[in-house]
Amino acid sequence: MPSLNFSDKVSFIWSVAELLRGPWKPNQYKDVMLPMVVIRRLDCVLEPTKDQVLQKNKELANKPDELREISLNRITGYDFHNVSNFTLQRMLGDPEHIAANLLNYIKGFSKQAQDIIEHFGFEEQIGKLEKNNRLYLIVQKFCEIDLHPEAVSGIEMGYIFEELIRKFNEVSNEEAGDHFTPREVIRLMVNLLFSADSDMLTKKGIIRTLYDPAAGTGGMLSESDDYIRELNPDARLELFGQDYNDNAYAICGSDMLIKGQNPENIKFGDTFTNDQLPAQKFDYMLSNPPFGVEWRPQEEFIKKEFEKMGYGGRFGAGLPPINDGALLFLQHMISKMQDPAQGGSRIGIVFNGSPLFTGSAESGPSNIRRWIIENDWLEAIVALPDQLFYNTGISTYIWIVTNRKSPGRRGKIQLIDGRTFFKKMRKSLGNKRNEICEEQRDDITRLYASFTEGEFVKIFDNEDFGYQRITVERPLKLNFAVTDDRLMVLREASAFVGLASSKKKKDQTIIASEEEEGRRHQEAILSALEPLRSLGVVKNREKFTKACKDALKKAGVSVSAPVMKAVISSLSERDEIANLCIDSKGNPEPDPDLRDYENVPLKENIDSYMAREVLPHVPDAWVDKSKTKIGYEINFNRYFYKYTPPRSLEEIESDLEKIEAEIQALLEEGKNN
């Protein structure tokens, strides 16, 4: 966890933000504070070599830009530099021109750094700060804080941004989980992602790639880089990411600059509609896509890719509900997995509960789960404690997905119940009241690595999460009669009423005489059916249908097939002791009102299931196998359910007596007072 030094710096920066009160609303503070934190961080990084850079820049004034770039970066020790004569501290000596000098300073950064800072849109804020006499005060305050990497590590800098953004989100009502993930959750994800490869990653000179399609401020990327550096200083993890939030992208890009990563690997834009790494494959991928965020703005593009490219595109397995695009991110990441022959890939992704079970059999979410599980890519799911995230208290899960499972894990899925592995925080931060400390993180990692069943671990075959959605039919049994009530139903039947209105629907100029003709036809049919009252209740559809046809023929009334169907249907009622209604092929006709559905485990034979679970109760039922659907869901709670016996009556009575005694004591105390 971050040190007290981190907390002091966050408090200081937040106090500086208070200088903006008035001209800026609290939800606008980030427009000034985030770019100023980044600029100050870069300023501190470059300050020790500032004079050397300025001198060298003069010497290379007539040299090619590429040579000058390489030389100046060599002096700074980073992939960026600044050739302005100013630093933030030096600007304070010329308060009259501080706006122009700050703009000059920003323009003095090398191209990559400038491109990153531009995404803050800070130039507009500089003018507003100057106009409202706040600019000098803000720069002066930031000069008091040391953000050099020797004073504030990369991890601590991540915590600073995390906490500042949390505060900004609170006043802006940002989407839950939209910008960052708590560092302890990222560290757990990193442990799970890399633990299976610890032997390989300790090899000298090894180079691997990692990608986050919803990179945000770069927390996933930074923590992964730190993990690999700690594990093997000779290893290199090349980081890639994309995000469409300007502030988050700029923070991530500046962090990559300072870490010595290539900032060009961090892309700006919508990952779904403008994938800027389309042909790239990665060894590792980590992400926390936004929870429950609509993908309606990208709907047209995504549906077009789904329909035209199928499995040749990114979303061939299916589309999730429009109100939650999380599973789109996972499909996107799977499309970037290395071929197993080239070493394969490992993916860690944070979801809320809906991707586990949302959607019925053969719906988009179910088909996505089926595709992942039947390809044997889902390795493990870890249920996390609730109230871990700053903007939401909902339950969350880490999915580990890979196309290179170890032999012992093939065909298996490991579920880990980590919901009790947390400590209560002394002070909550937004919705975050719990934290996963190092001890709990190590415990969960060990449970994952041991791959052994126990109280907190269940191991299943892939097929255990599949089911067959069967349609259970029961025969239609009807009786028939011509009565006043049933004739009233017939008069209102749509096909029957259509005798008078069908022509009108097609042709607005139909004449009144044609309508009258339709009404006369209706009355002729009703009149022809009157003699059938004497039949009473008929319990055989074929017999009653023949009687109706004979009566209509005798009366000289012809009817179409739809009208005849309406007649028979309107004059019927369900009757358990009536004869079965038989279709044209001689099979019992199903009763839609008695239709039922059952979920049969994929491993179980449907006929055996019916014999055991259904037929003893309804012997005439059967399965319409043409309607059977395959579904997949992961009902996490079911697998870790622990029965809690109800309290005894004696216990309850004892508690009630205590409460009554307390109430009585309070009443007595009130009387005495």
XYZ file of C-alpha atoms in Angstrom:
673
model
C 0.000 0.000 0.000
C 1.136 3.621 -0.519
C 3.084 5.408 2.189
C 2.058 8.401 4.248
C 4.112 10.470 1.807
C 1.555 9.583 -0.850
C -1.347 10.766 1.320
C 0.407 14.045 2.066
C 0.934 14.731 -1.618
C -2.684 13.932 -2.505
C -3.892 16.249 0.265
C -1.557 18.992 -0.927
C -2.682 18.719 -4.571
C -6.326 18.672 -3.552
C -5.762 21.799 -1.463
C -4.310 23.490 -4.555
C -7.496 22.588 -6.419
C -9.421 24.687 -3.903
C -7.799 27.766 -5.485
C -10.065 27.152 -8.476
C -13.269 27.507 -6.474
C -15.552 30.090 -8.042
C -14.636 30.300 -11.736
C -14.449 26.485 -11.834
C -17.046 24.074 -10.517
C -15.687 21.100 -8.519
C -16.349 18.729 -11.418
C -14.132 20.977 -13.605
C -11.116 20.933 -11.286
C -9.640 17.954 -13.130
C -9.333 20.029 -16.321
C -6.615 22.042 -14.573
C -5.227 19.715 -11.935
C -4.551 16.571 -14.001
C -2.486 18.337 -16.686
C -0.634 20.337 -14.017
C 0.270 17.144 -12.135
C 1.577 15.582 -15.355
C 3.509 18.731 -16.342
C 5.023 19.000 -12.872
C 5.990 15.323 -12.962
C 7.740 15.810 -16.319
C 9.265 19.065 -15.047
C 10.767 17.298 -12.020
C 12.101 14.473 -14.171
C 13.884 16.862 -16.551
C 15.052 19.493 -14.048
C 18.421 17.878 -13.123
C 19.576 17.849 -16.753
C 17.878 21.085 -17.863
C 21.003 23.216 -18.354
C 22.874 20.432 -20.145
C 19.967 20.002 -22.554
C 19.805 23.735 -23.302
C 23.557 23.879 -23.950
C 23.513 20.812 -26.184
C 20.496 22.135 -28.064
C 22.453 25.299 -28.948
C 25.386 23.222 -30.152
C 23.112 21.111 -32.371
C 21.058 24.023 -33.715
C 21.998 23.288 -37.324
C 21.886 19.511 -37.056
C 19.042 17.274 -38.318
C 16.057 16.976 -35.968
C 16.548 13.221 -35.606
C 20.144 13.603 -34.427
C 19.173 16.389 -32.025
C 16.320 14.245 -30.644
C 18.600 11.289 -29.948
C 21.308 13.431 -28.379
C 18.997 15.365 -26.075
C 17.161 12.219 -24.967
C 20.504 10.629 -24.161
C 21.236 13.516 -21.790
C 17.856 13.314 -19.997
C 17.985 9.531 -19.796
C 14.387 9.383 -21.018
C 12.598 9.277 -24.379
C 11.685 12.964 -24.137
C 13.184 16.374 -23.356
C 12.273 20.067 -23.209
C 14.184 22.822 -25.026
C 12.317 25.794 -23.559
C 14.491 28.085 -21.417
C 11.886 27.800 -18.692
C 11.090 25.402 -15.890
C 8.031 25.921 -13.707
C 10.274 27.400 -11.021
C 11.947 29.845 -13.423
C 8.577 31.136 -14.609
C 7.868 32.540 -11.166
C 10.506 35.222 -11.800
C 8.352 36.805 -14.520
C 4.776 36.904 -13.175
C 3.639 39.428 -15.809
C 4.209 36.960 -18.636
C 3.509 33.680 -16.917
C 0.790 32.590 -19.360
C 2.997 33.135 -22.419
C 5.956 31.512 -20.692
C 3.941 28.450 -19.660
C 2.730 28.034 -23.232
C 6.329 28.412 -24.425
C 7.399 25.772 -21.919
C 4.746 23.300 -23.100
C 5.738 23.902 -26.740
C 9.342 23.164 -25.728
C 8.632 19.500 -25.027
C 9.674 16.953 -27.627
C 6.936 15.873 -30.020
C 5.734 12.762 -28.212
C 5.379 14.594 -24.905
C 3.623 17.507 -26.627
C 1.170 15.162 -28.343
C 0.296 13.624 -24.988
C -0.185 16.967 -23.205
C -2.380 18.254 -26.049
C -5.037 15.688 -25.117
C -5.684 17.591 -21.884
C -6.816 20.650 -23.868
C -4.870 22.676 -21.321
C -4.182 25.769 -23.445
C -7.780 26.912 -23.034
C -7.479 26.503 -19.264
C -4.253 28.575 -19.193
C -6.116 31.547 -20.669
C -8.947 31.164 -18.176
C -6.498 30.840 -15.268
C -4.701 34.014 -16.350
C -7.960 35.914 -16.789
C -9.082 34.944 -13.279
C -5.702 35.676 -11.633
C -5.177 32.049 -10.682
C -2.342 30.958 -12.980
C 0.608 32.337 -11.002
C -0.811 30.924 -7.748
C -1.310 27.486 -9.276
C 2.209 27.324 -10.769
C 3.691 28.630 -7.537
C 1.929 25.960 -5.494
C 2.992 23.150 -7.820
C 6.598 24.234 -7.532
C 6.378 23.344 -3.830
C 5.773 19.644 -4.516
C 8.564 17.293 -5.588
C 7.290 14.670 -8.033
C 10.668 13.382 -9.204
C 10.728 9.541 -9.457
C 13.305 9.430 -6.651
C 10.811 11.219 -4.382
C 7.625 9.647 -5.750
C 7.938 6.174 -7.239
C 5.934 5.046 -10.228
C 3.668 3.040 -7.934
C 3.063 6.045 -5.672
C 2.427 8.264 -8.681
C -0.207 5.769 -9.777
C -1.841 6.006 -6.358
C -1.804 9.800 -6.552
C -3.607 9.819 -9.894
C -5.945 7.096 -8.666
C -6.970 9.075 -5.603
C -7.295 12.375 -7.466
C -9.454 10.796 -10.163
C -11.574 9.121 -7.494
C -12.260 12.519 -5.958
C -13.030 14.045 -9.356
C -15.329 11.119 -10.189
C -17.237 11.597 -6.944
C -18.171 15.146 -7.865
C -18.748 14.286 -11.534
C -20.850 11.108 -11.026
C -18.640 9.185 -13.421
C -19.522 5.648 -14.505
C -18.542 2.932 -12.017
C -15.044 1.629 -12.630
C -14.710 3.848 -15.687
C -11.113 5.038 -15.259
C -9.063 2.849 -12.998
C -8.869 -0.230 -10.834
C -7.550 -0.243 -7.243
C -3.875 -1.111 -7.321
C -4.250 -4.091 -4.995
C -6.751 -5.636 -7.432
C -4.380 -5.013 -10.341
C -1.533 -6.602 -8.401
C -3.651 -9.698 -7.761
C -4.519 -9.894 -11.461
C -0.842 -9.545 -12.357
C 0.083 -12.327 -9.916
C -2.524 -14.650 -11.428
C -1.558 -13.761 -14.982
C 2.194 -14.270 -14.613
C 2.460 -16.914 -11.866
C 2.089 -19.776 -14.328
C 5.054 -18.409 -16.324
C 7.457 -17.516 -13.510
C 10.104 -19.970 -14.756
C 9.993 -18.669 -18.307
C 9.968 -15.010 -17.266
C 13.193 -15.347 -15.265
C 15.225 -16.153 -18.372
C 17.886 -13.591 -19.250
C 16.993 -11.116 -21.977
C 13.411 -12.332 -22.439
C 11.012 -9.909 -24.166
C 7.225 -10.166 -23.894
C 4.276 -7.938 -24.839
C 1.245 -6.867 -22.804
C -1.901 -5.049 -23.972
C -4.858 -3.299 -22.313
C -7.715 -2.293 -24.674
C -9.246 -0.050 -21.978
C -5.950 1.274 -20.666
C -7.287 4.249 -18.698
C -4.457 5.874 -16.762
C -2.227 2.843 -17.344
C -2.482 1.124 -13.966
C -2.605 -2.371 -15.462
C 0.388 -1.641 -17.670
C 2.480 -0.050 -14.920
C 1.868 -2.782 -12.356
C 2.708 -5.476 -14.908
C 5.933 -3.703 -15.802
C 6.889 -3.358 -12.125
C 6.153 -7.043 -11.496
C 8.386 -8.187 -14.342
C 11.197 -5.817 -13.300
C 11.071 -7.201 -9.748
C 11.009 -10.773 -11.019
C 13.744 -10.363 -13.599
C 15.629 -7.067 -14.142
C 16.955 -8.498 -17.420
C 13.471 -9.085 -18.831
C 11.554 -6.492 -20.858
C 7.788 -6.162 -21.041
C 6.690 -4.014 -23.976
C 3.441 -2.260 -23.102
C 0.548 -1.486 -25.453
C -2.831 0.089 -24.802
C -5.705 2.125 -26.143
C -8.271 4.445 -24.559
C -10.711 7.094 -25.739
C -10.717 9.278 -22.614
C -8.436 12.256 -23.240
C -7.295 12.752 -19.652
C -6.712 9.063 -19.007
C -4.813 8.680 -22.289
C -2.557 11.651 -21.482
C -1.779 10.351 -17.975
C -1.019 6.887 -19.337
C 1.158 8.244 -22.138
C 3.196 10.449 -19.805
C 3.729 7.503 -17.446
C 4.996 5.397 -20.350
C 7.432 8.170 -21.295
C 8.917 8.261 -17.811
C 9.108 4.458 -17.608
C 11.125 4.303 -20.816
C 8.305 2.615 -22.698
C 7.418 3.629 -26.244
C 4.487 6.077 -25.907
C 3.583 5.391 -29.536
C 2.330 2.009 -28.333
C -0.410 3.811 -26.392
C -3.177 4.664 -28.834
C -5.980 7.190 -28.562
C -9.406 6.264 -29.866
C -12.377 3.941 -29.519
C -11.108 0.369 -29.280
C -14.249 -1.041 -30.942
C -14.681 1.327 -33.877
C -11.055 2.375 -34.358
C -8.782 -0.471 -33.304
C -5.337 1.018 -33.895
C -3.485 -2.260 -33.325
C -5.554 -4.411 -35.710
C -2.928 -6.946 -36.734
C -1.032 -7.089 -33.447
C -0.966 -10.189 -31.237
C 0.146 -10.124 -27.612
C 1.648 -12.517 -25.082
C -0.390 -11.090 -22.202
C -3.504 -8.946 -21.877
C -5.074 -7.274 -18.846
C -8.153 -5.080 -18.616
C -10.924 -3.711 -16.453
C -13.552 -2.651 -18.992
C -16.238 -0.276 -17.684
C -19.034 -2.033 -15.789
C -22.520 -1.900 -17.273
C -21.781 0.751 -19.895
C -23.916 0.893 -23.044
C -22.305 0.225 -26.412
C -25.113 1.959 -28.308
C -22.754 4.619 -29.758
C -20.748 1.811 -31.387
C -23.770 -0.394 -32.139
C -23.936 0.126 -35.904
C -20.212 -0.543 -36.393
C -20.144 -3.612 -34.138
C -23.281 -5.187 -35.622
C -21.944 -4.642 -39.121
C -18.685 -6.412 -38.231
C -20.614 -9.203 -36.512
C -22.929 -9.783 -39.483
C -20.365 -9.410 -42.267
C -17.254 -10.994 -40.777
C -18.592 -13.519 -38.258
C -15.741 -15.440 -36.662
C -13.384 -13.760 -39.134
C -13.903 -10.582 -37.128
C -13.775 -9.918 -33.420
C -17.387 -10.503 -32.408
C -18.373 -13.685 -34.229
C -19.419 -15.581 -31.092
C -22.289 -13.197 -30.332
C -23.288 -9.810 -29.009
C -24.086 -9.017 -25.359
C -27.031 -6.848 -24.264
C -26.783 -3.267 -25.443
C -26.515 -2.030 -21.837
C -23.259 -3.867 -21.049
C -20.367 -4.153 -23.497
C -17.945 -5.966 -21.172
C -18.013 -9.236 -23.145
C -17.169 -7.303 -26.319
C -13.843 -6.369 -24.720
C -13.082 -10.006 -23.935
C -13.868 -11.083 -27.505
C -11.668 -8.249 -28.775
C -8.809 -9.470 -26.554
C -9.266 -13.099 -27.627
C -8.909 -11.956 -31.245
C -5.418 -10.742 -30.297
C -4.192 -13.995 -28.752
C -1.007 -15.455 -30.194
C -1.335 -18.769 -31.977
C -0.569 -21.582 -29.480
C 2.196 -22.715 -31.827
C 3.799 -19.283 -31.264
C 3.476 -19.549 -27.488
C -0.171 -18.591 -27.030
C -1.495 -15.856 -24.753
C -2.874 -15.275 -21.280
C -5.681 -12.826 -20.475
C -6.870 -11.366 -17.172
C -10.068 -9.332 -17.141
C -12.340 -7.908 -14.410
C -16.099 -8.304 -14.794
C -19.129 -7.736 -12.636
C -21.500 -10.682 -12.202
C -23.588 -10.342 -15.370
C -21.145 -11.999 -17.845
C -21.325 -15.153 -15.690
C -24.981 -15.910 -16.276
C -26.841 -13.199 -18.218
C -28.880 -14.443 -21.163
C -30.813 -17.624 -21.893
C -29.574 -20.540 -24.000
C -28.326 -19.471 -27.451
C -28.569 -15.765 -26.564
C -25.547 -13.585 -27.288
C -23.949 -13.825 -23.806
C -24.589 -17.573 -23.556
C -23.090 -18.174 -26.989
C -20.007 -16.136 -26.057
C -19.538 -18.226 -22.897
C -20.068 -21.410 -24.933
C -17.469 -20.350 -27.500
C -14.898 -19.580 -24.814
C -15.526 -22.721 -22.750
C -15.836 -25.186 -25.641
C -12.546 -23.873 -27.003
C -11.071 -24.654 -23.561
C -9.894 -21.073 -23.043
C -11.459 -20.323 -19.643
C -8.912 -21.336 -17.020
C -10.129 -19.773 -13.766
C -12.549 -17.292 -12.214
C -11.859 -15.589 -8.895
C -14.737 -14.020 -6.967
C -13.484 -10.867 -5.266
C -14.760 -9.245 -2.071
C -17.413 -6.604 -2.605
C -16.871 -2.898 -1.898
C -13.366 -2.987 -3.416
C -13.920 -0.344 -6.087
C -14.218 3.389 -5.488
C -17.325 4.062 -7.560
C -19.316 0.885 -6.992
C -19.898 -1.645 -4.242
C -20.975 -4.496 -6.537
C -19.404 -7.941 -6.657
C -16.591 -8.406 -9.158
C -14.746 -11.350 -10.687
C -11.373 -11.895 -12.320
C -11.466 -14.182 -15.363
C -8.240 -15.851 -16.511
C -8.502 -16.837 -20.170
C -5.739 -18.588 -22.116
C -5.149 -20.719 -25.187
C -2.174 -22.453 -23.599
C -3.432 -24.228 -20.502
C -0.999 -26.535 -18.744
C -1.745 -30.254 -19.341
C -3.317 -30.692 -15.905
C -5.755 -27.828 -16.453
C -6.972 -28.864 -19.916
C -10.698 -29.440 -20.034
C -11.042 -27.960 -16.529
C -12.194 -24.656 -15.021
C -11.111 -23.538 -11.550
C -13.424 -21.398 -9.415
C -11.911 -19.582 -6.439
C -14.091 -17.990 -3.775
C -12.034 -15.020 -2.637
C -14.973 -13.052 -1.233
C -13.757 -13.309 2.365
C -10.106 -12.494 1.599
C -10.040 -8.834 2.610
C -9.517 -6.397 5.461
C -11.833 -3.592 6.417
C -10.364 -0.169 5.727
C -10.079 2.211 8.649
C -11.598 4.901 6.477
C -13.724 4.254 3.414
C -12.937 5.951 0.097
C -16.197 6.452 -1.761
C -17.735 2.986 -2.091
C -14.418 1.344 -1.280
C -14.592 -0.033 2.257
C -12.526 -3.204 1.817
C -9.010 -3.877 0.591
C -7.010 -6.932 -0.384
C -3.729 -6.751 1.491
C -0.540 -8.552 0.543
C -1.314 -11.493 2.803
C -4.728 -12.131 1.211
C -3.326 -11.571 -2.268
C -0.672 -14.215 -1.655
C -3.290 -16.618 -0.262
C -5.485 -16.291 -3.359
C -2.460 -16.692 -5.643
C -1.462 -19.884 -3.804
C -4.990 -21.276 -4.104
C -4.872 -20.624 -7.833
C -1.405 -22.123 -8.303
C -2.069 -25.259 -6.222
C -5.094 -26.199 -8.378
C -6.463 -28.322 -5.537
C -10.098 -28.489 -4.420
C -10.950 -27.250 -0.939
C -13.183 -24.884 0.972
C -12.410 -21.979 -1.349
C -11.655 -23.853 -4.571
C -13.868 -25.928 -6.855
C -12.647 -27.568 -10.066
C -15.083 -28.532 -12.796
C -15.051 -30.068 -16.246
C -15.835 -27.580 -19.011
C -19.090 -29.439 -19.758
C -20.332 -28.916 -16.190
C -21.313 -25.353 -17.091
C -23.296 -26.369 -20.166
C -26.963 -27.281 -20.244
C -29.630 -28.322 -22.705
C -32.691 -26.100 -22.713
C -35.449 -28.579 -23.575
C -39.047 -27.819 -24.515
C -41.457 -30.121 -22.684
C -44.794 -30.474 -24.452
C -48.090 -31.881 -23.300
C -50.978 -32.860 -25.584
C -53.780 -30.482 -26.481
C -57.172 -31.734 -25.253
C -60.284 -29.750 -26.201
C -64.033 -30.086 -26.107
C -66.327 -28.255 -28.541
C -69.827 -26.855 -28.397
C -72.032 -24.207 -29.987
C -73.218 -21.973 -27.151
C -73.995 -18.275 -26.790
C -70.735 -17.629 -24.912
C -68.584 -19.391 -27.492
C -70.403 -17.743 -30.409
C -69.612 -14.400 -28.778
C -65.925 -15.374 -28.772
C -66.257 -16.286 -32.447
C -67.793 -12.908 -33.327
C -64.711 -11.187 -31.880
C -62.097 -13.528 -33.409
C -59.682 -11.576 -35.632
C -59.881 -13.910 -38.637
C -63.672 -13.898 -38.440
C -63.952 -10.111 -38.101
C -61.568 -9.886 -41.051
C -64.397 -11.003 -43.343
C -65.726 -7.466 -43.184
C -62.473 -5.554 -42.897
C -59.787 -7.315 -44.969
C -60.642 -5.531 -48.179
C -60.793 -2.247 -46.380
C -57.238 -2.706 -45.127
C -56.012 -3.148 -48.674
C -58.155 -0.526 -50.336
C -59.372 2.602 -48.573
C -62.017 3.197 -51.296
C -63.963 0.011 -50.587
C -67.630 0.765 -50.943
C -70.192 0.337 -48.209
C -71.925 -2.454 -50.112
C -68.804 -4.658 -49.904
C -68.691 -4.140 -46.138
C -72.331 -5.058 -45.921
C -71.614 -8.195 -47.948
C -68.947 -9.180 -45.423
C -71.345 -8.748 -42.520
C -73.982 -10.850 -44.303
C -71.370 -13.591 -44.807
C -70.588 -13.579 -41.069
C -74.238 -13.884 -40.170
C -74.646 -16.730 -42.680
C -71.822 -18.666 -40.985
C -73.275 -18.096 -37.517
C -76.706 -19.113 -38.707
C -75.337 -22.276 -40.343
C -73.724 -23.296 -37.030
C -76.932 -22.910 -34.973
C -78.177 -26.509 -35.583
C -74.975 -27.813 -33.937
C -76.234 -26.669 -30.523
C -78.053 -29.975 -30.316
C -74.744 -31.889 -30.328
C -73.979 -30.630 -26.829
C -70.322 -30.977 -25.792
C -68.195 -32.862 -28.303
C -64.853 -34.198 -27.002
C -63.286 -35.059 -30.364
C -61.933 -32.284 -32.625
C -62.097 -34.310 -35.850
C -65.748 -35.218 -35.223
C -66.720 -31.615 -34.434
C -64.771 -30.198 -37.387
C -66.598 -32.581 -39.744
C -69.935 -31.544 -38.243
C -69.097 -27.850 -38.809
C -68.047 -28.412 -42.407
C -71.183 -30.455 -43.112
C -73.397 -27.729 -41.573
C -71.732 -24.974 -43.607
C -71.957 -27.019 -46.796
C -75.635 -27.789 -46.171
C -76.303 -24.059 -45.741
C -74.342 -23.285 -48.908
C -71.731 -21.174 -47.073
C -68.094 -21.408 -48.168
C -65.263 -20.384 -45.825
C -61.484 -20.012 -46.143
C -59.028 -22.118 -44.131
C -58.150 -19.239 -41.698
C -61.836 -18.586 -41.012
C -62.490 -22.289 -40.467
C -59.587 -22.388 -37.992
C -61.054 -19.376 -36.158
C -64.450 -21.084 -35.969
C -63.075 -24.323 -34.468
C -60.764 -22.481 -32.044
C -63.476 -20.105 -30.803
C -65.932 -22.914 -30.105
C -63.399 -24.921 -28.040
C -62.390 -25.155 -24.397
C -59.602 -27.101 -22.698
C -60.771 -30.367 -21.199
C -58.492 -32.880 -19.451
C -60.853 -35.778 -20.249
C -61.354 -34.881 -23.911
C -59.693 -36.779 -26.759
C -56.203 -35.764 -27.920
C -56.031 -33.293 -30.760
C -54.043 -34.960 -33.567
C -52.062 -33.100 -36.245
C -51.924 -33.920 -39.966
C -49.088 -36.420 -39.391
C -51.021 -38.358 -36.793
C -49.050 -37.015 -33.827
C -50.504 -35.434 -30.691
C -50.694 -31.665 -31.055
C -48.928 -29.748 -28.223
C -50.861 -27.401 -25.958
C -49.004 -24.030 -25.885
C -50.495 -23.198 -22.490
C -49.037 -26.355 -20.934
C -45.620 -25.949 -22.558
C -42.726 -25.941 -20.097
C -38.941 -25.664 -20.214
C -36.249 -27.561 -18.342
C -32.494 -27.094 -18.137
C -30.817 -30.477 -18.402
C -27.075 -30.716 -17.604
C -25.032 -31.180 -20.763
C -23.561 -34.390 -19.413
C -26.989 -35.948 -18.808
C -29.133 -37.889 -21.267
C -32.389 -36.054 -21.948
C -34.505 -39.237 -21.980
C -33.072 -40.313 -18.626
C -33.776 -36.885 -17.185
C -37.375 -36.976 -18.430
C -37.915 -40.463 -16.995
C -36.654 -39.371 -13.588
C -37.820 -35.754 -13.234
C -40.862 -35.223 -15.461
C -42.755 -38.335 -16.519
C -43.586 -39.513 -12.970
C -45.600 -36.279 -12.595
C -46.955 -35.830 -16.159
C -46.818 -39.205 -17.987
C -48.176 -37.791 -21.278
C -45.302 -35.230 -21.662
C -42.671 -35.402 -24.395
C -39.683 -33.366 -25.593
C -39.762 -31.474 -28.864
C -36.121 -32.141 -29.712
C -36.196 -29.739 -32.660
C -36.406 -26.888 -30.129
C -33.549 -27.992 -27.849
C -30.949 -25.248 -27.282
C -27.464 -25.378 -25.765
C -26.579 -22.823 -23.136
C -23.688 -22.075 -20.788
C -23.765 -20.216 -17.467
C -21.629 -20.056 -14.338
C -23.770 -19.727 -11.231
C -20.953 -18.954 -8.814
C -23.086 -18.756 -5.682
C -24.548 -22.225 -6.251
C -21.130 -23.867 -6.154
C -20.074 -22.185 -2.900
C -23.425 -22.128 -1.126
C -23.176 -22.882 2.585
C -26.307 -23.901 4.390
C -26.995 -21.914 7.549
C -29.472 -23.721 9.814
C -32.282 -21.597 11.253
C -31.931 -20.471 14.837
C -33.722 -22.540 17.458
C -36.984 -21.302 18.962
C -35.316 -21.223 22.380
C -32.626 -18.861 21.054
C -35.177 -16.548 19.455
C -37.369 -16.500 22.569
C -34.346 -15.715 24.757
C -33.401 -12.760 22.514
C -36.989 -11.463 22.556
C -37.077 -11.632 26.341
C -33.845 -9.618 26.513
C -35.217 -6.978 24.158
C -38.477 -6.763 26.115
C -36.508 -6.326 29.334
C -34.424 -3.540 27.753
C -37.557 -1.765 26.526
C -39.189 -2.083 29.933
C -36.070 -0.662 31.600
C -36.110 2.308 29.240
C -39.805 2.926 29.943
C -39.179 2.825 33.687
C -36.273 5.221 33.287
C -38.524 7.588 31.353
C -41.155 7.544 34.096
C -38.588 8.303 36.792
C -37.246 11.231 34.806
